[in-house]
JSON list of C-alpha atoms in Angstrom, two decimals:
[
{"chain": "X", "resi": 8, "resn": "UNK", "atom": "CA", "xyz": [29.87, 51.16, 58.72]},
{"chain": "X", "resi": 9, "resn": "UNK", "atom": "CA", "xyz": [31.04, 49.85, 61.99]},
{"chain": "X", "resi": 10, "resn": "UNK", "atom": "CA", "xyz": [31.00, 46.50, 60.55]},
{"chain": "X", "resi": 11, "resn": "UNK", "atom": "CA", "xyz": [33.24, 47.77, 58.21]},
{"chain": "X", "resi": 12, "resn": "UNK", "atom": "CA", "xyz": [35.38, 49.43, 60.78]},
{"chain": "X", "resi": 13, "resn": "UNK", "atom": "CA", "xyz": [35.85, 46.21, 62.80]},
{"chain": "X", "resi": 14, "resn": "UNK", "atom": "CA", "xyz": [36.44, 43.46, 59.80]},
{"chain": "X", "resi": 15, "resn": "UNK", "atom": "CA", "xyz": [39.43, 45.90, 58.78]},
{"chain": "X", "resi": 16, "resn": "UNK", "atom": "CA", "xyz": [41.45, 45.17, 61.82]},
{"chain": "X", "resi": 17, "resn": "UNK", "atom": "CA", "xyz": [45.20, 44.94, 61.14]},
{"chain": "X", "resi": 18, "resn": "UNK", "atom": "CA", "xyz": [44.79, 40.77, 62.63]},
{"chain": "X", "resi": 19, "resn": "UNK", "atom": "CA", "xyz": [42.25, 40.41, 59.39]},
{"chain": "X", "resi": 20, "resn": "UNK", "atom": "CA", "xyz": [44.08, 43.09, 56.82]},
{"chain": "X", "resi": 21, "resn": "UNK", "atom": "CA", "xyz": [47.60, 40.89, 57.61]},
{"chain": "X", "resi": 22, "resn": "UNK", "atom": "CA", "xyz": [45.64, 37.47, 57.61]},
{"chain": "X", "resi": 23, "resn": "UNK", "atom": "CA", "xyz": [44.19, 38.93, 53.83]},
{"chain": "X", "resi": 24, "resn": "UNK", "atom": "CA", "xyz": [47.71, 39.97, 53.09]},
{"chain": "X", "resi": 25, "resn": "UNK", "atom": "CA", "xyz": [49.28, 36.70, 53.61]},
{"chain": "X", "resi": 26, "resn": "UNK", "atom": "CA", "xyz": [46.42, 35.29, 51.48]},
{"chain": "X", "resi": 27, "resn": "UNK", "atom": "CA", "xyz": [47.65, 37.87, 48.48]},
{"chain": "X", "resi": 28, "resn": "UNK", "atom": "CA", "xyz": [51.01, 36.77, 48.80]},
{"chain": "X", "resi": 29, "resn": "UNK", "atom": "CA", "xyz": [49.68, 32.85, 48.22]},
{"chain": "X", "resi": 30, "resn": "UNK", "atom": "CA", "xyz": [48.02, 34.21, 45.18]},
{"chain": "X", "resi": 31, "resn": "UNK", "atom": "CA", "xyz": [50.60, 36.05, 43.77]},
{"chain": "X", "resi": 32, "resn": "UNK", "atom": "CA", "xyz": [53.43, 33.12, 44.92]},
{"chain": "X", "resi": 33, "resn": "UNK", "atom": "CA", "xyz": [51.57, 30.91, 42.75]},
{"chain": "X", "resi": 34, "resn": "UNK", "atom": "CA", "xyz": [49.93, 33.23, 39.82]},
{"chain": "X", "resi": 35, "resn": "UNK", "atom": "CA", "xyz": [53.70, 34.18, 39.15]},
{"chain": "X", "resi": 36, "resn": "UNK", "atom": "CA", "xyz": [55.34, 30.27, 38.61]},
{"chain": "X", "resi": 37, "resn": "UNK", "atom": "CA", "xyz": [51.99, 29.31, 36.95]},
{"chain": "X", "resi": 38, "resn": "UNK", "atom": "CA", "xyz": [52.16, 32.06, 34.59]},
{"chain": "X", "resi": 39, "resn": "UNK", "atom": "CA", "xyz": [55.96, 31.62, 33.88]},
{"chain": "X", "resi": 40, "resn": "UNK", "atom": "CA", "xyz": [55.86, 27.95, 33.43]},
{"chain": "X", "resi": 41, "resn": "UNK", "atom": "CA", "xyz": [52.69, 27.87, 31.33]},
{"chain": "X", "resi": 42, "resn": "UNK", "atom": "CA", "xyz": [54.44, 30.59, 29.30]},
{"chain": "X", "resi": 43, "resn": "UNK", "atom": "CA", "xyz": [56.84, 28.62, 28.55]},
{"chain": "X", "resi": 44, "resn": "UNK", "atom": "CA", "xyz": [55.05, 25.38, 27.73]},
{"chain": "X", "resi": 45, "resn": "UNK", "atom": "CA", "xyz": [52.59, 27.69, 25.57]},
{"chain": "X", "resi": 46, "resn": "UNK", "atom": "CA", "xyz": [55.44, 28.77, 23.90]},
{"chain": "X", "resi": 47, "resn": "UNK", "atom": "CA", "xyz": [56.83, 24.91, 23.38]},
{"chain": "X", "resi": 48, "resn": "UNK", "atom": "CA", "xyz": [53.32, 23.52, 22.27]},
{"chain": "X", "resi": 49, "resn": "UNK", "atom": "CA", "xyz": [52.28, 26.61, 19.97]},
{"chain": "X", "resi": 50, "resn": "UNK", "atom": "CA", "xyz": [55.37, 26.20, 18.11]},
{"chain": "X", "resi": 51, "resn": "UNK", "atom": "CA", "xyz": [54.80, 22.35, 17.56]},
{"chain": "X", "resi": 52, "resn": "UNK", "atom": "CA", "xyz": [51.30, 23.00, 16.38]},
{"chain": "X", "resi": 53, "resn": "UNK", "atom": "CA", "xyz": [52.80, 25.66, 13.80]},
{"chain": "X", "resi": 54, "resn": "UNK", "atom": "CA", "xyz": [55.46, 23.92, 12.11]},
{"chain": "X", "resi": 55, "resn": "UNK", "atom": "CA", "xyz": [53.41, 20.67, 12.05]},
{"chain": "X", "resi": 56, "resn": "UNK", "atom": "CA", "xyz": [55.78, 17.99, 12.68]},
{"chain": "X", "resi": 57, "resn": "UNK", "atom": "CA", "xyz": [54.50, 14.94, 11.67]},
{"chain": "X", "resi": 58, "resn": "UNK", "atom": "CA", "xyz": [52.11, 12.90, 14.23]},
{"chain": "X", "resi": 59, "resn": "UNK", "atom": "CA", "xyz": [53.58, 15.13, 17.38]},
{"chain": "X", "resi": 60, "resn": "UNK", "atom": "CA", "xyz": [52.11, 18.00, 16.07]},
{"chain": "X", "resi": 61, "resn": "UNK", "atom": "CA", "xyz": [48.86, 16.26, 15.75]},
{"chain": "X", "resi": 62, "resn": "UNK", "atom": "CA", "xyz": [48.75, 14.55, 19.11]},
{"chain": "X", "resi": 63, "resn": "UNK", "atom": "CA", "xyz": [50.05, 18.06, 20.72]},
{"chain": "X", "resi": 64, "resn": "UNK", "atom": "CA", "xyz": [47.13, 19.34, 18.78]},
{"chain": "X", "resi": 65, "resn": "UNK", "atom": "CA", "xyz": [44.41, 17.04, 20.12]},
{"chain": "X", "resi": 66, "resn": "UNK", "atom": "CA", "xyz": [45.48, 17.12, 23.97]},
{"chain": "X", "resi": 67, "resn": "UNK", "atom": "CA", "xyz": [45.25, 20.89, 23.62]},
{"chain": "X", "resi": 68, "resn": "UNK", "atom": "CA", "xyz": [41.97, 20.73, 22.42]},
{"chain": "X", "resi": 69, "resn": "UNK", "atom": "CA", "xyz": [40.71, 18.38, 25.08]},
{"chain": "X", "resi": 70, "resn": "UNK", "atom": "CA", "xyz": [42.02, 20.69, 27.78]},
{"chain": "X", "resi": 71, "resn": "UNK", "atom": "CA", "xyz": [40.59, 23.71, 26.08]},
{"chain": "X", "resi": 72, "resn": "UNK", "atom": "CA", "xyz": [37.32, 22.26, 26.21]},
{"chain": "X", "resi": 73, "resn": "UNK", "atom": "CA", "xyz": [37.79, 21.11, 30.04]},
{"chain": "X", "resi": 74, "resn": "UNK", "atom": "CA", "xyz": [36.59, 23.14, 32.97]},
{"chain": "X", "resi": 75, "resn": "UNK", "atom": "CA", "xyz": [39.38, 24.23, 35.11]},
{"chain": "X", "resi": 76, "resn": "UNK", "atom": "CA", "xyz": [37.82, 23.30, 38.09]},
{"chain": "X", "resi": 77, "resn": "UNK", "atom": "CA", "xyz": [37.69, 19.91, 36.85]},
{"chain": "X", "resi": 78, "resn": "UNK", "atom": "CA", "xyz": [41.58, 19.83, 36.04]},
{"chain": "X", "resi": 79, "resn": "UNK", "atom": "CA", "xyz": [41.92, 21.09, 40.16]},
{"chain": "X", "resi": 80, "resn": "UNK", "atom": "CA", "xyz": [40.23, 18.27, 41.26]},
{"chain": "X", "resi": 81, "resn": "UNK", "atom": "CA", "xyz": [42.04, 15.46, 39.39]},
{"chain": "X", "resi": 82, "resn": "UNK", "atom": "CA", "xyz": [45.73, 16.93, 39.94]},
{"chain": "X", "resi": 83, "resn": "UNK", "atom": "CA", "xyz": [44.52, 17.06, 43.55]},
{"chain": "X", "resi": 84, "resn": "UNK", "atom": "CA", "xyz": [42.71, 14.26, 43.88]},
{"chain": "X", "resi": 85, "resn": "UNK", "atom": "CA", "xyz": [43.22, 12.22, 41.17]},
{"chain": "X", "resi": 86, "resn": "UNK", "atom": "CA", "xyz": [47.63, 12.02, 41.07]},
{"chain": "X", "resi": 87, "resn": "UNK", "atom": "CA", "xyz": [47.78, 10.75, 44.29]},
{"chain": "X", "resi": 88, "resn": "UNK", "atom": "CA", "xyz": [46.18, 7.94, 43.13]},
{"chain": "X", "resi": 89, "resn": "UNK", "atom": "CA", "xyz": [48.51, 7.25, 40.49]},
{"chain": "X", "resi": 90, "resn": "UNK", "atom": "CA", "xyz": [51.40, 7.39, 43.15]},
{"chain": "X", "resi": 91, "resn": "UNK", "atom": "CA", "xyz": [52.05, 11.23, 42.47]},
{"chain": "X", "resi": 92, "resn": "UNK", "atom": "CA", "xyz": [51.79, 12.69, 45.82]},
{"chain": "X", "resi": 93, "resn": "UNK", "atom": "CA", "xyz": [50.72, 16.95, 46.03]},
{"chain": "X", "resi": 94, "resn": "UNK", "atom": "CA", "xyz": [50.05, 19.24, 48.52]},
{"chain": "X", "resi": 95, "resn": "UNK", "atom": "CA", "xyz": [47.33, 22.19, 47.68]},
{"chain": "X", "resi": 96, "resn": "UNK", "atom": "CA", "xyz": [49.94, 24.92, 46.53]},
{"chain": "X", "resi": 97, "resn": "UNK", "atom": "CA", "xyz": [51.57, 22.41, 44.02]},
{"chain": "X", "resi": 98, "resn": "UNK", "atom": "CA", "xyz": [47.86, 20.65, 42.66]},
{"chain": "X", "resi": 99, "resn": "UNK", "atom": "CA", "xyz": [47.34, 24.58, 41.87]},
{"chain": "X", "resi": 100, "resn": "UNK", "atom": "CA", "xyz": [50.13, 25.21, 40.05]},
{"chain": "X", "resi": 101, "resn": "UNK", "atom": "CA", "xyz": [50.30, 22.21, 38.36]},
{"chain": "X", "resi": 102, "resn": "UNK", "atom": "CA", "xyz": [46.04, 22.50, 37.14]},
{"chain": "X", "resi": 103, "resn": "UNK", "atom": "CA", "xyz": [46.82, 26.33, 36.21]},
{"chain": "X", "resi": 104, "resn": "UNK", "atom": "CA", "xyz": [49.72, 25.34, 34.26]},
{"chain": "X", "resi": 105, "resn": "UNK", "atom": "CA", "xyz": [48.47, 22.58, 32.19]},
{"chain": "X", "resi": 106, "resn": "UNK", "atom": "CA", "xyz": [45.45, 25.05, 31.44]},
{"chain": "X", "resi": 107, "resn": "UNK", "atom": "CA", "xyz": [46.30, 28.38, 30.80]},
{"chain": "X", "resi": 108, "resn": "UNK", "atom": "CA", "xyz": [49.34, 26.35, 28.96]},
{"chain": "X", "resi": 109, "resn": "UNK", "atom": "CA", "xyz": [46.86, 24.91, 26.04]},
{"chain": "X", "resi": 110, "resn": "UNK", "atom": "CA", "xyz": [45.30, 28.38, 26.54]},
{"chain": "X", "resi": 111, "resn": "UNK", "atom": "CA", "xyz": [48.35, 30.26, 25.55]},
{"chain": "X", "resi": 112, "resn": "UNK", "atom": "CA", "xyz": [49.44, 27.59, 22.85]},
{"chain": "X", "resi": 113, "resn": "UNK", "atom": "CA", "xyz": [46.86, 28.68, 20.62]},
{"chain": "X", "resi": 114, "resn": "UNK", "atom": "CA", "xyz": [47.45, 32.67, 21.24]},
{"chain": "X", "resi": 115, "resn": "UNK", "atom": "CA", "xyz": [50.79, 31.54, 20.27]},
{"chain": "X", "resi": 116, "resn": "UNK", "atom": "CA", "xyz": [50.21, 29.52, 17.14]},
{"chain": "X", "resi": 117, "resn": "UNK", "atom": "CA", "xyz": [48.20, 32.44, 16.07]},
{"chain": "X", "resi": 118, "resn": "UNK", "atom": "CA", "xyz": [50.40, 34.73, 16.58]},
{"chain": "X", "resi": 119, "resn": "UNK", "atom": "CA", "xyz": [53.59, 33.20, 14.24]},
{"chain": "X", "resi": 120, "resn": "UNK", "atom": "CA", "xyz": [50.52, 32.40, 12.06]},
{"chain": "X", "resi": 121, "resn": "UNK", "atom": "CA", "xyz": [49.80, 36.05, 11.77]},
{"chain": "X", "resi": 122, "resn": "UNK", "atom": "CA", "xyz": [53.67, 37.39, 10.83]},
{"chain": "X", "resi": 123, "resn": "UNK", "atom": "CA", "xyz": [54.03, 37.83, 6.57]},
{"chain": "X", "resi": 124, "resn": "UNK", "atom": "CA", "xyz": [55.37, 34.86, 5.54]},
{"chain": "X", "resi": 125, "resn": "UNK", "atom": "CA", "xyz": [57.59, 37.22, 3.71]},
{"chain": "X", "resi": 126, "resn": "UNK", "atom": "CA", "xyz": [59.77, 37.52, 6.70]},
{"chain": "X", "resi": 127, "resn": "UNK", "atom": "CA", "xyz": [60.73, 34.05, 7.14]},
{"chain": "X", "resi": 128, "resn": "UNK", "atom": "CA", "xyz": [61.53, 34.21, 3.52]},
{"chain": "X", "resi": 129, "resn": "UNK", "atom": "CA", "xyz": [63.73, 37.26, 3.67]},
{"chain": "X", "resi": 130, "resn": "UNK", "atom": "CA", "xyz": [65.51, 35.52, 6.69]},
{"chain": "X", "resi": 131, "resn": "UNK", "atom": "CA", "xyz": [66.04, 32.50, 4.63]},
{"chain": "X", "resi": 132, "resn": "UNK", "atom": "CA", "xyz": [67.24, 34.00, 1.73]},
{"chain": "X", "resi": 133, "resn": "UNK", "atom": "CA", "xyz": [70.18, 35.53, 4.03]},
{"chain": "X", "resi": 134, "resn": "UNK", "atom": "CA", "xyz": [71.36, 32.57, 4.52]},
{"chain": "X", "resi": 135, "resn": "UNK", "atom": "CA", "xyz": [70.09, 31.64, 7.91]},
{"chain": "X", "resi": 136, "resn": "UNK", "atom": "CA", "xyz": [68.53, 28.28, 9.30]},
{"chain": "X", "resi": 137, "resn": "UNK", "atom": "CA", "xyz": [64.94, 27.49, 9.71]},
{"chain": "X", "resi": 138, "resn": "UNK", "atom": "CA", "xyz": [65.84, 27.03, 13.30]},
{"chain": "X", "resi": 139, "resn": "UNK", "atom": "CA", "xyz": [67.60, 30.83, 13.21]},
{"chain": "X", "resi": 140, "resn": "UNK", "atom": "CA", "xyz": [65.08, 32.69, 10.98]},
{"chain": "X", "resi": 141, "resn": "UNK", "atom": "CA", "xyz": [62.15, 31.51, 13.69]},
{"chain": "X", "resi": 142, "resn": "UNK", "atom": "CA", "xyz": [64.16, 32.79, 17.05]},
{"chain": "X", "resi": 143, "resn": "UNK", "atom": "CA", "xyz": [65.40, 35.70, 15.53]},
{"chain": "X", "resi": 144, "resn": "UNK", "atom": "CA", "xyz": [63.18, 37.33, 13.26]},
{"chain": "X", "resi": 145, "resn": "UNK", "atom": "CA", "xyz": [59.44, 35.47, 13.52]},
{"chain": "X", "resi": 146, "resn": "UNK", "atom": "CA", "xyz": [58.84, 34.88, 16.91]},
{"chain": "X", "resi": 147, "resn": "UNK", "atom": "CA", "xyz": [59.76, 38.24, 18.02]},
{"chain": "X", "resi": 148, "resn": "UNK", "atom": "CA", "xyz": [57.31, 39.71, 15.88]},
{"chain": "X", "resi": 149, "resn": "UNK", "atom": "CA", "xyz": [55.22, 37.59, 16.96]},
{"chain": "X", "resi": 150, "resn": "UNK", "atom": "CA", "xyz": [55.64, 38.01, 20.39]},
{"chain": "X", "resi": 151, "resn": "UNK", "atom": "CA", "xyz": [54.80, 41.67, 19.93]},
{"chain": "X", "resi": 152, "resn": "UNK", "atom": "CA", "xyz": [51.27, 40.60, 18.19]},
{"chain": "X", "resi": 153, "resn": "UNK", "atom": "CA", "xyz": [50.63, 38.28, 21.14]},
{"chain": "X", "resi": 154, "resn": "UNK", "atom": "CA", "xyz": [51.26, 41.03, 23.73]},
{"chain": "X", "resi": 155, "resn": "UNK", "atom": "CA", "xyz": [47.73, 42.10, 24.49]},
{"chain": "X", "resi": 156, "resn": "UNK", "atom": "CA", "xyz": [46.39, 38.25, 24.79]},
{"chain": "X", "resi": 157, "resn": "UNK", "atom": "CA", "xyz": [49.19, 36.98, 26.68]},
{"chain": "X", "resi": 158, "resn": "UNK", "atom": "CA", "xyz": [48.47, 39.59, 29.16]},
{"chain": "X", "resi": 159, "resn": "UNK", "atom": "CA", "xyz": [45.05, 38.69, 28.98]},
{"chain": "X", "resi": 160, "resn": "UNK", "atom": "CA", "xyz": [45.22, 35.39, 29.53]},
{"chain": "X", "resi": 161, "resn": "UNK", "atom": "CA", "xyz": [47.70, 36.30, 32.73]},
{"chain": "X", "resi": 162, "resn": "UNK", "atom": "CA", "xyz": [45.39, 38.31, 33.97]},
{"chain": "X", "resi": 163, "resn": "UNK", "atom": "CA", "xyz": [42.84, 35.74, 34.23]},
{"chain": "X", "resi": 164, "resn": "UNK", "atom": "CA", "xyz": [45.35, 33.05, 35.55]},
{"chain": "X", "resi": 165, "resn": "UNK", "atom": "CA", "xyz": [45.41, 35.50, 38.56]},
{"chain": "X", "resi": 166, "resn": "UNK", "atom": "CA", "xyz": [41.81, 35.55, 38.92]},
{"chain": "X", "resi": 167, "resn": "UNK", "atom": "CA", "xyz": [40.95, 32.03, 38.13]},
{"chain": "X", "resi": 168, "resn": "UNK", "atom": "CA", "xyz": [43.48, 31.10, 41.11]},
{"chain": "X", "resi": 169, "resn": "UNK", "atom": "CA", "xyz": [40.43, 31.82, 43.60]},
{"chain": "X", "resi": 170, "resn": "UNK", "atom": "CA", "xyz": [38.89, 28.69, 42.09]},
{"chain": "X", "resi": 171, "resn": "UNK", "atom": "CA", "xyz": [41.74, 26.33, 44.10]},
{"chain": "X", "resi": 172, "resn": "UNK", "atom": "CA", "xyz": [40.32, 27.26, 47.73]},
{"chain": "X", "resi": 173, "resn": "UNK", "atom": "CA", "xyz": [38.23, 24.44, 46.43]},
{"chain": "X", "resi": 174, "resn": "UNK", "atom": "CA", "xyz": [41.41, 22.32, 47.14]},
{"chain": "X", "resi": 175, "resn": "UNK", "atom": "CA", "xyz": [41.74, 24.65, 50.27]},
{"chain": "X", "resi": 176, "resn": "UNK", "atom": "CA", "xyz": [44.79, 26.31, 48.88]},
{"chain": "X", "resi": 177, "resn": "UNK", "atom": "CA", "xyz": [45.68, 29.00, 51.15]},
{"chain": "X", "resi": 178, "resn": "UNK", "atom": "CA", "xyz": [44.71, 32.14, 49.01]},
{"chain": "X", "resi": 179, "resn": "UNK", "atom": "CA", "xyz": [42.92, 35.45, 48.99]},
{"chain": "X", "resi": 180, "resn": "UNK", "atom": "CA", "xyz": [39.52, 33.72, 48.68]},
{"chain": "X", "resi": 181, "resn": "UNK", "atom": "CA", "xyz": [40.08, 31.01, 51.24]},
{"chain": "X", "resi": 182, "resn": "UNK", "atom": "CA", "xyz": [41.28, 33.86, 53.94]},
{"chain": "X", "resi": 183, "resn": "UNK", "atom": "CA", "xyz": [38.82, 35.95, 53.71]},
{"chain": "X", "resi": 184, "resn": "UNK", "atom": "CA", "xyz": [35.81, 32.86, 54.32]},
{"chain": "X", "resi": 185, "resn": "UNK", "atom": "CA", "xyz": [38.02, 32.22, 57.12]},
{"chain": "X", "resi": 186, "resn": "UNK", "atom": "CA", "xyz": [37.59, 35.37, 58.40]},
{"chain": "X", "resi": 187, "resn": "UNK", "atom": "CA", "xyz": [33.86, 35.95, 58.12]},
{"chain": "X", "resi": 188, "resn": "UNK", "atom": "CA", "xyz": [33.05, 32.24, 58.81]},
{"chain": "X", "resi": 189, "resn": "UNK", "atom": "CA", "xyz": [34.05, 33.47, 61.99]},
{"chain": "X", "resi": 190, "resn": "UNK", "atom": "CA", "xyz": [31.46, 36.65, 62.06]},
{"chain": "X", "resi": 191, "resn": "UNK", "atom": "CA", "xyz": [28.70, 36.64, 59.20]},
{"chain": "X", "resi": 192, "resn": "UNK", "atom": "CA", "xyz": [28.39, 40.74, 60.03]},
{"chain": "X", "resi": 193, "resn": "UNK", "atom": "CA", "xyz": [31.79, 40.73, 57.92]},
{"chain": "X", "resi": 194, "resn": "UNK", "atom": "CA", "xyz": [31.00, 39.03, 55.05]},
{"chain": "X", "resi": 195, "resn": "UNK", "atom": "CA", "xyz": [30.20, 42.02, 52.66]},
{"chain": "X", "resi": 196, "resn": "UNK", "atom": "CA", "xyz": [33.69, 43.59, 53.77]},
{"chain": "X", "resi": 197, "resn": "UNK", "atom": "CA", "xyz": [35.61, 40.98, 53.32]},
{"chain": "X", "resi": 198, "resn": "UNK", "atom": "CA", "xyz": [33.92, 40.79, 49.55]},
{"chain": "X", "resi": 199, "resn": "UNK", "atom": "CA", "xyz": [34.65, 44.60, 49.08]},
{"chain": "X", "resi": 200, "resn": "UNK", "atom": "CA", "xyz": [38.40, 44.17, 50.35]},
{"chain": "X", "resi": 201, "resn": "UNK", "atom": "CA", "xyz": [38.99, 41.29, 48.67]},
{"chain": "X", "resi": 202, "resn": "UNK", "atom": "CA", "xyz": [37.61, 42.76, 45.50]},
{"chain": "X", "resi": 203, "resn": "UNK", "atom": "CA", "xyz": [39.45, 45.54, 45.55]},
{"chain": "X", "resi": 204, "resn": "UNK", "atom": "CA", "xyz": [43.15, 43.40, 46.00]},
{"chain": "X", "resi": 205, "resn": "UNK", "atom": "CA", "xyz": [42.35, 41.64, 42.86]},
{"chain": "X", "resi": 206, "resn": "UNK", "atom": "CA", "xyz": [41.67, 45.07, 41.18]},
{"chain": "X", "resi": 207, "resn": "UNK", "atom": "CA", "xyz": [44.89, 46.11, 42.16]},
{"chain": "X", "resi": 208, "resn": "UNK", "atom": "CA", "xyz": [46.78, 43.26, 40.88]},
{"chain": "X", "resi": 209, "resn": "UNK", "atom": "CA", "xyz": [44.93, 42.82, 37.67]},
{"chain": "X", "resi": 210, "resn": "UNK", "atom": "CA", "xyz": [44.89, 46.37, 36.81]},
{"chain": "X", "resi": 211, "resn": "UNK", "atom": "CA", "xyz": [49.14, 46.48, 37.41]},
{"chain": "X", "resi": 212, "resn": "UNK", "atom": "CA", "xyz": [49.16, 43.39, 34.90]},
{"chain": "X", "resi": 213, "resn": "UNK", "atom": "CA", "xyz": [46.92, 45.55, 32.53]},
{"chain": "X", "resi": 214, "resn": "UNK", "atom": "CA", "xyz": [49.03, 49.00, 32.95]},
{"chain": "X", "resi": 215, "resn": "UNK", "atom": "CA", "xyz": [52.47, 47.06, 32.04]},
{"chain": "X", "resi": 216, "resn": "UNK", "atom": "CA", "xyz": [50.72, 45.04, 29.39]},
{"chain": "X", "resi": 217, "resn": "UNK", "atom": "CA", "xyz": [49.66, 48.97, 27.87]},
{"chain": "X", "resi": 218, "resn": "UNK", "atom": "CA", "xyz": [53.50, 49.61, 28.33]},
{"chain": "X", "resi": 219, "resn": "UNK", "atom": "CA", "xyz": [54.51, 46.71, 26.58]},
{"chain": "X", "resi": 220, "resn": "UNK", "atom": "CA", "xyz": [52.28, 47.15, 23.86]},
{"chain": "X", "resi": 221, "resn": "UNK", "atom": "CA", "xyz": [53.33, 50.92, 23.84]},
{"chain": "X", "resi": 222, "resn": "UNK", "atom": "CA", "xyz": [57.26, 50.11, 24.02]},
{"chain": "X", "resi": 223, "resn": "UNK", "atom": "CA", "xyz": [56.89, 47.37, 21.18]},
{"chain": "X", "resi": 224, "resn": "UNK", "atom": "CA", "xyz": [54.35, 48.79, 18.86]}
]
């Protein structure tokens, strides 16, 4: 217990804070951005444009099958050599968006996949575009399907951001084996604290997807 007492020290608790902060800086642009290219290469799978949606198709599958870890290294180590020069916080996002990105294409694909058919139809058949009908009838309906995997898939973007200390990007992770590098005695504290920040931000992401799900069903 003392050990306990003494690893919880406001120096450590801030040092741990500032280490949430990196992981929620970059959880939040990752998951934005790799919303958005989900939403971008999902839709080119779906409407099957000749040749791009194929190629989209086959880059998404080679990244699906790829460990993340791997995709860490190369944008950290493996850019620079191609003149693209990173730092640790930008190699993250960049890895975590190109992944969870190929990740969400197929949730979305899916989910236009899964709205009737019959409401693209009906859209058409009031006159509006291909174009129109999609953006204002299909994908929100789809987007309300895709609600509980999105949010999945977010929620494990936060988590699998404790995989770029490897990179030593300045997260939760990497804080806290600074901290009981520094005394071994604190080493099971700093996994219970540590365990019980990403419970707290994963759970918040669950609650508001439940909302969502709620608001939209």
């Amino acid at each position: 217990m003392e050990n306990f007492i003494h690893a919880y020290s406001w120096i450590d608790i801030r040092f741990l804070l500032q280490g949430l902060w990196v992981t929620i800086y970059v959880s939040l642009i990752s998951i934005v951005l790799s919303f958005i290219l989900g939403l971008v290469f999902g839709f080119i799978r779906y409407v099957k444009i000749k040749y791009l949606s194929a190629i989209v198709g086959f880059v998404i599958d080679i990244i699906r099958n790829l460990p993340l870890l791997l995709i860490i290294f190369f944008t950290y180590f493996g850019l620079p050599e191609l003149g693209i020069i990173t730092n640790p916080t930008v190699a993250s996002i960049i890895a975590l968006v190109v992944f969870e990105g190929a990740m969400l294409a197929e949730i979305v694909r899916s989910g236009i996949a899964a709205v009737d058919p019959g409401q693209m139809e009906g859209a058409r058949s009031n006159g509006m575009t291909y174009m129109q009908a999609m953006y204002h009838v299909v994908i929100p309906q789809a987007l309300q399907k895709m609600i509980p995997s999105l949010l999945s898939q977010f929620v494990s973007l936060v988590k699998d951001t404790s995989l770029a200390t490897i990179i030593v990007l300045p997260e939760l992770l990497f804080h806290a084996q600074i901290i009981y590098s520094q005394n071994t005695t604190y080493l099971i504290p700093m996994y219970v604290i540590i365990s019980v920040m990403y419970f707290v931000v994963c759970f918040t992401l669950s609650m508001i997807a439940n909302h969502l799900q709620k608001k939209y069903a």
